Coordinates of C-alpha atoms in Angstrom, one line a residue:
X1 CA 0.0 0.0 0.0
X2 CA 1.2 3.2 -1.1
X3 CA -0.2 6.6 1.4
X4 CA -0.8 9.7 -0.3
X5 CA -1.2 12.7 1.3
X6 CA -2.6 15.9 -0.5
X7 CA -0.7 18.9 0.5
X8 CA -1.0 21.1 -2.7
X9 CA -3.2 23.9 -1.7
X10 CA -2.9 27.2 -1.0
X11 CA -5.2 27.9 2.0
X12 CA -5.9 31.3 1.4
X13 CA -8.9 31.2 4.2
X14 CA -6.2 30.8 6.8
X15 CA -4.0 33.9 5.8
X16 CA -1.4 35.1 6.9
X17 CA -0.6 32.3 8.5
X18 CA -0.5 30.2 5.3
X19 CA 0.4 33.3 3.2
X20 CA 4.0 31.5 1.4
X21 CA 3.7 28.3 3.9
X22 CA 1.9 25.0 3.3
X23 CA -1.1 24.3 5.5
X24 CA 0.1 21.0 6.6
X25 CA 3.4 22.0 8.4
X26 CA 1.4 24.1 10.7
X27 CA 2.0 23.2 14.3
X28 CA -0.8 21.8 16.9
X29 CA 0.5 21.0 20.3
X30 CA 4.1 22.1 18.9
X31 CA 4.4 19.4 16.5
X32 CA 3.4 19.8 12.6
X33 CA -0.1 18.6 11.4
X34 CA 1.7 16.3 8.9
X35 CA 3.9 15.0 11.2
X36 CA 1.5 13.6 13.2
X37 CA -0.5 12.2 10.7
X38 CA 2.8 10.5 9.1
X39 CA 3.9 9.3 12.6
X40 CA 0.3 6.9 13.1
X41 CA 1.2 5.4 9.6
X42 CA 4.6 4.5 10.8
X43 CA 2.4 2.1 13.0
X44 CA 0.6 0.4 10.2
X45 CA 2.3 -2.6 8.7
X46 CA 1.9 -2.6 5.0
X47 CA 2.5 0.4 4.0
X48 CA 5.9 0.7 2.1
X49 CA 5.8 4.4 0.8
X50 CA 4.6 7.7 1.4
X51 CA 4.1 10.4 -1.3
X52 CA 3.3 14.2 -0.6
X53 CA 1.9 16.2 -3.7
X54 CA 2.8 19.5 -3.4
X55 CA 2.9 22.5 -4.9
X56 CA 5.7 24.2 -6.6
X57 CA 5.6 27.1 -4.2
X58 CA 5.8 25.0 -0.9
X59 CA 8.1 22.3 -1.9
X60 CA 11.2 23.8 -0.5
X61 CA 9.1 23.5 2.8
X62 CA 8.3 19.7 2.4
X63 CA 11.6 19.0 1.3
X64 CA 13.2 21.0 4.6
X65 CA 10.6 19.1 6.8
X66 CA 11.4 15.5 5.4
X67 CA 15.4 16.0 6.0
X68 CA 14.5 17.2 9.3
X69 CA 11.3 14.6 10.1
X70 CA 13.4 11.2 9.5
X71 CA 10.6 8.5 8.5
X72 CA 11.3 4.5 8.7
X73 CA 9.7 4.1 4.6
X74 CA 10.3 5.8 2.1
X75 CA 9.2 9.9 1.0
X76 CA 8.3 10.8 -2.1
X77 CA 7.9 14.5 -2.5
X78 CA 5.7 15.5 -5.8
X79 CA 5.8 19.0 -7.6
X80 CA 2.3 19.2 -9.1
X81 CA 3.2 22.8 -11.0
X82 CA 1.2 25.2 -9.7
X83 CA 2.4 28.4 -8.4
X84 CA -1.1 30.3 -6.7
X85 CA -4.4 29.7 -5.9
X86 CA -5.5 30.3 -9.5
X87 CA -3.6 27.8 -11.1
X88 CA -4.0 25.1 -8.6
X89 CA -4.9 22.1 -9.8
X90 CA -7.6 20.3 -7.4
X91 CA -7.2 17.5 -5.1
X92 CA -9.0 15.3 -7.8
X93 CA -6.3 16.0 -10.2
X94 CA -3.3 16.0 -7.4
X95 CA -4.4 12.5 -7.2
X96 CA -4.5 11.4 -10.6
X97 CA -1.1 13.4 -10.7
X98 CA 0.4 11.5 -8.7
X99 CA -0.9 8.2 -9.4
X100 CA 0.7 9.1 -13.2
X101 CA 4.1 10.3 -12.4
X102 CA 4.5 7.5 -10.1
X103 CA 2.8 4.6 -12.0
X104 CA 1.4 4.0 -8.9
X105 CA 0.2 -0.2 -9.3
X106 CA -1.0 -0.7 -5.8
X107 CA -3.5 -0.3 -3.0
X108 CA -3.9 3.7 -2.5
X109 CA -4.7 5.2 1.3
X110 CA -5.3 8.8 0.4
X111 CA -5.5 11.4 3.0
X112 CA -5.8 15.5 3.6
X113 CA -2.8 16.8 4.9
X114 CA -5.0 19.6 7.2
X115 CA -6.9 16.8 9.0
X116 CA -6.6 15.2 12.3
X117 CA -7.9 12.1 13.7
X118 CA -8.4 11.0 17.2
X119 CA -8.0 7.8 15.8
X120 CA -5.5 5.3 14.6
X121 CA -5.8 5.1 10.0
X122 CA -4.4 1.5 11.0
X123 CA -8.2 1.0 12.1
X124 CA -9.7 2.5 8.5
X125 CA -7.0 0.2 6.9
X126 CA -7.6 -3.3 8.3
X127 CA -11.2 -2.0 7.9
X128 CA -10.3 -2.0 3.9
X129 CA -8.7 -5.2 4.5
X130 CA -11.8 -6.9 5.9
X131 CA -14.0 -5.6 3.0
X132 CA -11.3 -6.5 0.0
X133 CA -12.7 -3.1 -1.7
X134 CA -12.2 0.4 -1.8
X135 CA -13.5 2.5 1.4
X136 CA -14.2 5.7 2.5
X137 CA -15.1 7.0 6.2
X138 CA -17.9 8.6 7.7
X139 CA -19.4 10.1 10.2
X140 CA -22.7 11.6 11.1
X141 CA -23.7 15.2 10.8
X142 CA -27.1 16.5 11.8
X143 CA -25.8 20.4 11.1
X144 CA -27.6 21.3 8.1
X145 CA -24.9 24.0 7.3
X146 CA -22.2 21.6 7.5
X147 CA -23.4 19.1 5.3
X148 CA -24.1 21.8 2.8
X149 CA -20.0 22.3 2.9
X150 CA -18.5 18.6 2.8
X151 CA -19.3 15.7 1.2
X152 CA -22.3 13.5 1.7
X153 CA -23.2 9.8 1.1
X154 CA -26.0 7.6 1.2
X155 CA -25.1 4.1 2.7
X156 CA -27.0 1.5 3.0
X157 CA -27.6 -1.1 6.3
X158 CA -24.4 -2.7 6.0
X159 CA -22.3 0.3 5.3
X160 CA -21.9 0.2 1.3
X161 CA -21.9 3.7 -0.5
X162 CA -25.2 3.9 -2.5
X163 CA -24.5 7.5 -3.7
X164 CA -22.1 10.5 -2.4
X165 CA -22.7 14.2 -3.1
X166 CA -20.1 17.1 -3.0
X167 CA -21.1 20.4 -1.0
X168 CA -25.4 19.7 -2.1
X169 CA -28.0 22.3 -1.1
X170 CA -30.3 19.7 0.0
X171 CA -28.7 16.4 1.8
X172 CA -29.8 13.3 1.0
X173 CA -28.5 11.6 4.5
X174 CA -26.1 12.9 7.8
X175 CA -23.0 10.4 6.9
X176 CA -20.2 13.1 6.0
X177 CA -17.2 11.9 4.6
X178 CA -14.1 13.1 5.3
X179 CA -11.4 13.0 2.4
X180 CA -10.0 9.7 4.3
X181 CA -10.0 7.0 1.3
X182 CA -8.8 3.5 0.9
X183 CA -8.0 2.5 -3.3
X184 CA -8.0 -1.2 -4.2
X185 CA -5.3 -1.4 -6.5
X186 CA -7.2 -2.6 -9.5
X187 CA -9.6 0.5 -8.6
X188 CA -6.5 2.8 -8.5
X189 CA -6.1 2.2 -12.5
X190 CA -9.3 3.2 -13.1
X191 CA -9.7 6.6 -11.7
X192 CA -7.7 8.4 -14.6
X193 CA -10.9 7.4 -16.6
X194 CA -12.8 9.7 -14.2
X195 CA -11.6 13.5 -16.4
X196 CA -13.1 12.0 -19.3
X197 CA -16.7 11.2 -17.6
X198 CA -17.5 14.7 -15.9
X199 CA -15.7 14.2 -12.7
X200 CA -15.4 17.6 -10.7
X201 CA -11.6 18.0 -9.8
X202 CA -11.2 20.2 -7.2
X203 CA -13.0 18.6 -4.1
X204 CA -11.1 15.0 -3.2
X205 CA -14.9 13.7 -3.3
X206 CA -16.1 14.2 -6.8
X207 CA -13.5 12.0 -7.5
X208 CA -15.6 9.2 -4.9
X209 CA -19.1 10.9 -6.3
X210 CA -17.9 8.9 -9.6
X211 CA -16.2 5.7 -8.3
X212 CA -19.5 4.6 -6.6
X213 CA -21.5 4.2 -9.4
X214 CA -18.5 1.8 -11.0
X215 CA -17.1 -0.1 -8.4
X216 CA -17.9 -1.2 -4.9
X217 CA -17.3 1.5 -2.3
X218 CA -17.9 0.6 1.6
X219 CA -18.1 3.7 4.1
X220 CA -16.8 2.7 7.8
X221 CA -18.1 4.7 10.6
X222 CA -15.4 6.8 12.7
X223 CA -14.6 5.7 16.1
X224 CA -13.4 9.2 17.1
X225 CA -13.6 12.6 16.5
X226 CA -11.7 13.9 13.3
X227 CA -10.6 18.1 13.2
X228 CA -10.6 20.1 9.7
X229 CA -8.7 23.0 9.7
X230 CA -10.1 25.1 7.3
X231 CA -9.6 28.5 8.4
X232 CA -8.6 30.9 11.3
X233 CA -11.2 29.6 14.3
X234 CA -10.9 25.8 13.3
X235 CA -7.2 26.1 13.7
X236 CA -7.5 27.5 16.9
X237 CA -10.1 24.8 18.4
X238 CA -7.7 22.3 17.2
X239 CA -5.4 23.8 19.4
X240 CA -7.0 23.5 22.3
X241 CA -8.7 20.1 21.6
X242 CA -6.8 17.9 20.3
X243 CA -4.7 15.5 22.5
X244 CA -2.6 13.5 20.1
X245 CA -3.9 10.2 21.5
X246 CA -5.3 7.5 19.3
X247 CA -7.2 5.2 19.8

């Protein structure tokens, strides 16, 4: 299994604090938000490589913190191009990116490099194990307002994705999904066919929105909490809740 983690974005919402530095090097607790998402995945077995796609303005930084952030596999640090927020080129095509310049021919864990989990991924990934197919996580939003900003899926009694909706105006369930997902490998070489069929590319779930109407796609529920930081106040609750402990 290969672990990708989407870095590539310019958080303008968060300025100045991400005004010519990458979101995901922003420290919680004194310790960078990537860091301790790469440190749980040093505790899965299975994974042999991690890849960060960047962008060309941040890579110095990712570069700096993998020389000084020694990691037991493998870093792969990806330049996707872009230089602002106008020429970014969406998580959907970050991934595809990097699946490309890679040739990427295995099982893909995916993940947002400005989320944290109050849980271990090694739970998510024995999860995908158990279900021998692609996965994605969930949990349950009643917040009408929220729902209308994430994505949202319809899953059925024993947790398979029936439909998933980017951002919609009028929910068709309360499971938010979180950009967490689990590839099969055979799955992985499929998704390039997604810019060809009217996939959306610059929220990480259009690119799920499209998979679930071609393969199977199973949605396990979080254990724990999870913390987006997507501007200014989330950043700062993250600060003062998060504790770093997995379960």
């Amino acid at each position: 299994m290969i672990a990708l983690v989407l870095a590539a974005g310019y958080a303008t919402r968060l300025y100045p604090l991400t005004k010519g530095f990458p979101k995901p090097l922003l420290e919680v607790q004194g310790k960078p938000v990537l860091s301790w998402l790469l440190d749980d995945l040093e505790t899965i077995p299975g994974i042999e490589e991690y890849v960060i796609a960047s962008n060309h303005v941040f890579l110095p930084f990712f570069q700096k913190w993998s020389r000084e952030h020694p990691l037991q596999r493998k870093v792969t640090i990806l330049d996707d191009g872009s230089t602002e927020n106008e020429n970014r080129l969406g998580a959907v095509k970050d991934i595809l990116f990097s699946i490309g310049s890679l040739g990427l021919d295995d099982d893909l864990l995916v993940l947002a490099g400005d989320n944290l989990l109050e849980f271990s991924l090694g739970r998510f990934v024995d999860y995908f194990h158990q279900k021998k197919a692609s996965c994605i996580l969930r949990f349950e939003e009643r917040n009408l307002e929220r729902l209308r900003r994430t994505g949202v899926a319809e899953v059925d009694s024993d947790g398979r994705v029936l439909s998933m909706e980017e951002k919609p105006q009028n929910p068709k369930s309360t499971w938010a999904v979180p950009p967490f997902y689990c590839f099969t490998r055979n799955d992985v070489g499929h998704l390039p066919e997604s810019l060809g069929q009217g996939c959306k590319t610059d929220a990480p779930g259009s690119l799920i929105s499209w998979a679930c109407g071609r393969f199977p796609i199973w949605a396990m529920k979080m254990p724990a909490a999870r913390f987006d930081i997507g501007n200014l106040e989330s950043y700062e609750q993250v600060q003062k809740c998060y504790r770093g402990i997995l379960c």
